[in-house]
Amino acid sequence: NAGVTQTPKFQVLKTGQSMTLQCAQDMNHEYMSWYRQDPGMGLRLIHYSVGAGITDQGEVPNGYNVSRSTTEDFPLRLLSAAPSQTSVYFCASSPTAGGPGYGYTFGSGTRLTVV
Amino acid sequence: AQKITQTQPGMFVQEKEAVTLDCTYDTSDQSYGLFWYKQPSSGEMIFLIYQGSYDEQNATEGRYSLNFQKARKSANLVISASQLGDSAMYFCAMTNRDDKIIFGKGTRLHILP
């Protein structure tokens, strides 16, 4: 049981480049989301999805796109990377957004540096 | 809009003492959930405990308990008999009817031997 798998673990991009952070879960979870973690800022929600075909914006969506064509996958696309997007990115999933004991299962994170 | 506030950026506690990490929240919804997560220096996020807004009793999980005071909109995490392995970053989080799960900025806990 792999849980939530994020790839890559580390990435260096040049300003203006695009890339996709991959996230896959094998737990048949309906709810998936992307966060970025910056020092002193905690985790900030970028985008989330309550099921296949449904996505919505979080707190800091600008510069990022998502899609949810299957229950298992929730990729995050950086359209034109900027140094301000240097961060650690976490993907997380849950059976539902919130309910008794339904904590998130997090991926191991992707450390992205934009130069 | 929902909001989570953790006012303690860092705390130092002697080993074996009890620890209380503060969390206040703001929401206009009556139905919501509150979570605590631990992030050790290795970086992974570990789910600790959950409290639903309609739960009448405080949630407990082993050495962790959540001191839920609904009228004050607080959801403090209490760690009993702290251990060196409790040194980590701790995040309070909240979800409500709009399906977003929002995190606070975290409290870094240092357990001293």
Short mmCIF file of C-alpha atoms in Angstrom, two decimals:
data_model
loop_
_atom_site.label_atom_id
_atom_site.label_comp_id
_atom_site.label_asym_id
_atom_site.label_seq_id
_atom_site.Cartn_x
_atom_site.Cartn_y
_atom_site.Cartn_z
CA ASN A 1 0.00 0.00 0.00
CA ALA A 2 1.88 3.05 -1.29
CA GLY A 3 -0.44 5.74 0.14
CA VAL A 4 0.25 9.12 -1.46
CA THR A 5 3.16 9.23 -3.90
CA GLN A 6 4.69 12.51 -5.00
CA THR A 7 7.25 12.89 -7.75
CA PRO A 8 9.80 14.31 -8.09
CA LYS A 9 11.24 14.76 -4.58
CA PHE A 10 13.54 17.57 -5.66
CA GLN A 11 13.46 19.89 -8.65
CA VAL A 12 15.35 22.96 -9.81
CA LEU A 13 13.70 25.12 -12.46
CA LYS A 14 14.73 28.23 -14.30
CA THR A 15 12.44 31.24 -14.21
CA GLY A 16 9.82 30.91 -16.91
CA GLN A 17 9.98 27.15 -17.25
CA SER A 18 6.88 25.04 -16.77
CA MET A 19 6.58 21.71 -15.04
CA THR A 20 4.12 19.30 -13.47
CA LEU A 21 4.33 17.94 -9.96
CA GLN A 22 2.79 14.49 -9.87
CA CYS A 23 0.58 13.15 -7.09
CA ALA A 24 -1.04 9.71 -7.01
CA GLN A 25 -2.92 7.87 -4.26
CA ASP A 26 -4.05 4.26 -4.16
CA MET A 27 -6.57 4.51 -1.30
CA ASN A 28 -9.60 5.47 -3.41
CA HIS A 29 -9.77 8.79 -1.58
CA GLU A 30 -12.24 11.30 -2.96
CA TYR A 31 -10.54 14.39 -1.54
CA MET A 32 -7.11 15.55 -2.70
CA SER A 33 -5.29 18.81 -2.28
CA TRP A 34 -2.02 20.63 -2.83
CA TYR A 35 -0.26 22.79 -0.26
CA ARG A 36 2.90 24.81 -0.26
CA GLN A 37 4.98 25.20 2.88
CA ASP A 38 7.15 28.25 3.39
CA PRO A 39 9.11 29.23 6.53
CA GLY A 40 6.88 31.08 8.99
CA MET A 41 3.79 30.67 6.78
CA GLY A 42 2.61 27.20 7.66
CA LEU A 43 0.86 25.22 4.94
CA ARG A 44 -1.18 27.21 2.46
CA LEU A 45 -3.80 25.57 0.30
CA ILE A 46 -3.21 25.96 -3.44
CA HIS A 47 -5.98 23.88 -5.05
CA TYR A 48 -8.19 21.05 -3.94
CA SER A 49 -10.55 18.49 -5.43
CA VAL A 50 -13.56 16.73 -3.88
CA GLY A 51 -13.71 14.11 -6.60
CA ALA A 52 -12.81 13.26 -10.19
CA GLY A 53 -13.68 16.13 -12.51
CA ILE A 54 -14.11 18.66 -9.69
CA THR A 55 -11.43 21.15 -8.63
CA ASP A 56 -11.47 24.43 -6.77
CA GLN A 57 -9.08 27.15 -5.70
CA GLY A 58 -7.50 27.45 -2.31
CA GLU A 59 -5.74 30.38 -0.64
CA VAL A 60 -2.86 30.84 -3.10
CA PRO A 61 -3.92 29.51 -6.54
CA ASN A 62 -2.22 32.05 -8.80
CA GLY A 63 0.43 30.57 -11.08
CA TYR A 64 -0.81 27.00 -10.62
CA ASN A 65 -3.25 24.79 -12.52
CA VAL A 66 -4.74 21.45 -11.56
CA SER A 67 -6.97 18.80 -13.08
CA ARG A 68 -8.56 15.64 -11.71
CA SER A 69 -9.35 13.27 -14.54
CA THR A 70 -9.16 10.18 -12.32
CA THR A 71 -9.71 9.50 -8.62
CA GLU A 72 -6.08 8.45 -8.24
CA ASP A 73 -4.17 11.35 -9.79
CA PHE A 74 -4.04 15.06 -9.02
CA PRO A 75 -1.17 16.78 -10.85
CA LEU A 76 -0.11 20.35 -10.11
CA ARG A 77 1.14 22.41 -13.04
CA LEU A 78 3.37 25.44 -12.77
CA LEU A 79 2.69 27.45 -15.89
CA SER A 80 5.69 29.82 -15.83
CA ALA A 81 7.89 29.30 -12.79
CA ALA A 82 8.89 32.29 -10.68
CA PRO A 83 11.36 32.54 -7.77
CA SER A 84 8.37 33.19 -5.47
CA GLN A 85 7.26 29.63 -6.16
CA THR A 86 10.35 28.22 -4.47
CA SER A 87 8.82 26.12 -1.73
CA VAL A 88 8.09 22.64 -0.44
CA TYR A 89 4.94 21.25 -2.00
CA PHE A 90 2.75 18.66 -0.32
CA CYS A 91 -0.02 16.63 -1.84
CA ALA A 92 -2.58 15.14 0.55
CA SER A 93 -5.67 12.97 0.32
CA SER A 94 -8.56 11.98 2.55
CA PRO A 95 -11.70 9.85 2.19
CA THR A 96 -13.63 13.11 2.57
CA ALA A 97 -12.65 16.67 3.39
CA GLY A 98 -13.42 16.37 7.06
CA GLY A 99 -15.21 13.87 9.24
CA PRO A 100 -14.68 11.81 12.33
CA GLY A 101 -11.02 10.93 12.44
CA TYR A 102 -10.49 11.52 8.74
CA GLY A 103 -7.02 12.94 8.89
CA TYR A 104 -5.13 13.68 5.79
CA THR A 105 -2.58 11.28 4.35
CA PHE A 106 0.32 13.37 3.09
CA GLY A 107 2.88 12.66 0.45
CA SER A 108 6.54 13.06 1.31
CA GLY A 109 6.79 16.44 -0.40
CA THR A 110 8.55 18.00 -3.37
CA ARG A 111 11.25 20.58 -2.72
CA LEU A 112 11.17 23.03 -5.63
CA THR A 113 13.75 25.71 -6.26
CA VAL A 114 13.24 28.32 -8.98
CA VAL A 115 16.37 30.21 -9.99
CA ALA B 1 -13.74 33.04 5.75
CA GLN B 2 -12.22 30.49 8.05
CA LYS B 3 -8.96 31.22 9.82
CA ILE B 4 -6.60 29.39 12.16
CA THR B 5 -4.33 31.26 14.55
CA GLN B 6 -1.39 29.76 16.40
CA THR B 7 0.19 32.48 18.51
CA GLN B 8 3.23 30.57 19.79
CA PRO B 9 5.97 30.47 17.15
CA GLY B 10 8.19 28.43 19.47
CA MET B 11 8.12 26.74 22.86
CA PHE B 12 10.72 25.15 25.10
CA VAL B 13 9.52 22.55 27.59
CA GLN B 14 11.33 20.28 30.01
CA GLU B 15 11.04 16.56 29.31
CA LYS B 16 8.20 14.79 31.16
CA GLU B 17 6.25 18.03 31.63
CA ALA B 18 2.83 18.53 30.05
CA VAL B 19 2.61 20.88 27.07
CA THR B 20 -0.28 22.97 25.80
CA LEU B 21 -0.12 24.29 22.25
CA ASP B 22 -2.62 27.04 21.55
CA CYS B 23 -4.97 27.22 18.59
CA THR B 24 -7.87 29.56 17.98
CA TYR B 25 -10.11 29.46 14.97
CA ASP B 26 -12.67 31.57 13.22
CA THR B 27 -15.60 30.31 11.20
CA SER B 28 -19.23 31.23 10.69
CA ASP B 29 -20.24 27.60 10.16
CA GLN B 30 -21.82 25.50 12.89
CA SER B 31 -20.39 22.28 11.46
CA TYR B 32 -16.62 22.04 11.26
CA GLY B 33 -13.70 19.83 12.17
CA LEU B 34 -10.41 20.57 13.88
CA PHE B 35 -7.16 18.67 13.44
CA TRP B 36 -3.63 18.64 14.80
CA TYR B 37 -0.61 17.50 12.82
CA LYS B 38 3.02 16.92 13.78
CA GLN B 39 5.93 17.59 11.45
CA PRO B 40 9.26 16.25 12.69
CA SER B 41 12.55 17.48 11.28
CA SER B 42 12.36 14.72 8.66
CA GLY B 43 9.52 16.66 7.05
CA GLU B 44 6.62 14.22 6.95
CA MET B 45 3.21 15.29 8.18
CA ILE B 46 1.69 13.06 10.86
CA PHE B 47 -2.01 13.22 11.80
CA LEU B 48 -2.46 13.34 15.57
CA ILE B 49 -6.05 14.02 16.56
CA TYR B 50 -9.47 15.19 15.33
CA GLN B 51 -12.36 17.02 17.00
CA GLY B 52 -15.77 17.57 15.43
CA SER B 53 -17.73 20.68 16.31
CA TYR B 54 -20.65 18.62 17.57
CA ASP B 55 -18.53 16.27 19.67
CA GLU B 56 -19.45 16.83 23.29
CA GLN B 57 -16.32 15.27 24.70
CA ASN B 58 -12.75 16.33 24.11
CA ALA B 59 -10.88 14.05 21.74
CA THR B 60 -8.02 11.95 23.12
CA GLU B 61 -5.41 9.80 21.41
CA GLY B 62 -2.87 8.30 23.76
CA ARG B 63 -0.78 11.15 25.22
CA TYR B 64 -2.58 13.69 23.02
CA SER B 65 -5.81 15.41 23.95
CA LEU B 66 -7.62 18.30 22.38
CA ASN B 67 -9.01 20.89 24.78
CA PHE B 68 -12.05 22.06 22.81
CA GLN B 69 -13.72 25.24 24.05
CA LYS B 70 -16.39 26.02 21.50
CA ALA B 71 -17.57 29.32 22.93
CA ARG B 72 -14.02 30.65 22.95
CA LYS B 73 -13.28 29.07 19.55
CA SER B 74 -10.17 27.41 20.83
CA ALA B 75 -8.78 23.93 20.17
CA ASN B 76 -5.60 23.58 22.16
CA LEU B 77 -3.46 20.45 21.92
CA VAL B 78 -2.28 19.00 25.21
CA ILE B 79 0.63 16.57 25.26
CA SER B 80 1.03 14.77 28.55
CA ALA B 81 4.40 13.58 29.86
CA SER B 82 6.42 15.07 27.00
CA GLN B 83 9.24 13.08 25.42
CA LEU B 84 12.31 14.10 23.44
CA GLY B 85 10.66 12.65 20.34
CA ASP B 86 7.87 15.20 20.67
CA SER B 87 10.25 17.90 19.44
CA ALA B 88 8.70 18.96 16.14
CA MET B 89 6.54 21.51 14.39
CA TYR B 90 2.85 21.26 15.26
CA PHE B 91 0.05 22.52 13.04
CA CYS B 92 -3.58 23.14 13.88
CA ALA B 93 -6.01 22.79 10.96
CA MET B 94 -9.70 23.22 10.28
CA THR B 95 -12.31 22.16 7.78
CA ASN B 96 -15.89 23.28 7.34
CA ARG B 97 -18.71 22.93 4.83
CA ASP B 98 -16.81 24.47 1.93
CA ASP B 99 -14.47 21.46 1.97
CA LYS B 100 -11.27 23.45 2.40
CA ILE B 101 -8.80 22.36 5.05
CA ILE B 102 -6.84 25.36 6.29
CA PHE B 103 -3.70 25.21 8.45
CA GLY B 104 -2.25 27.59 10.99
CA LYS B 105 1.35 28.80 10.80
CA GLY B 106 2.53 26.25 13.32
CA THR B 107 4.33 26.09 16.66
CA ARG B 108 7.83 24.70 16.94
CA LEU B 109 8.12 22.64 20.13
CA HIS B 110 11.50 21.91 21.68
CA ILE B 111 11.67 19.31 24.44
CA LEU B 112 14.68 19.79 26.70
CA PRO B 113 16.38 16.81 28.38
#
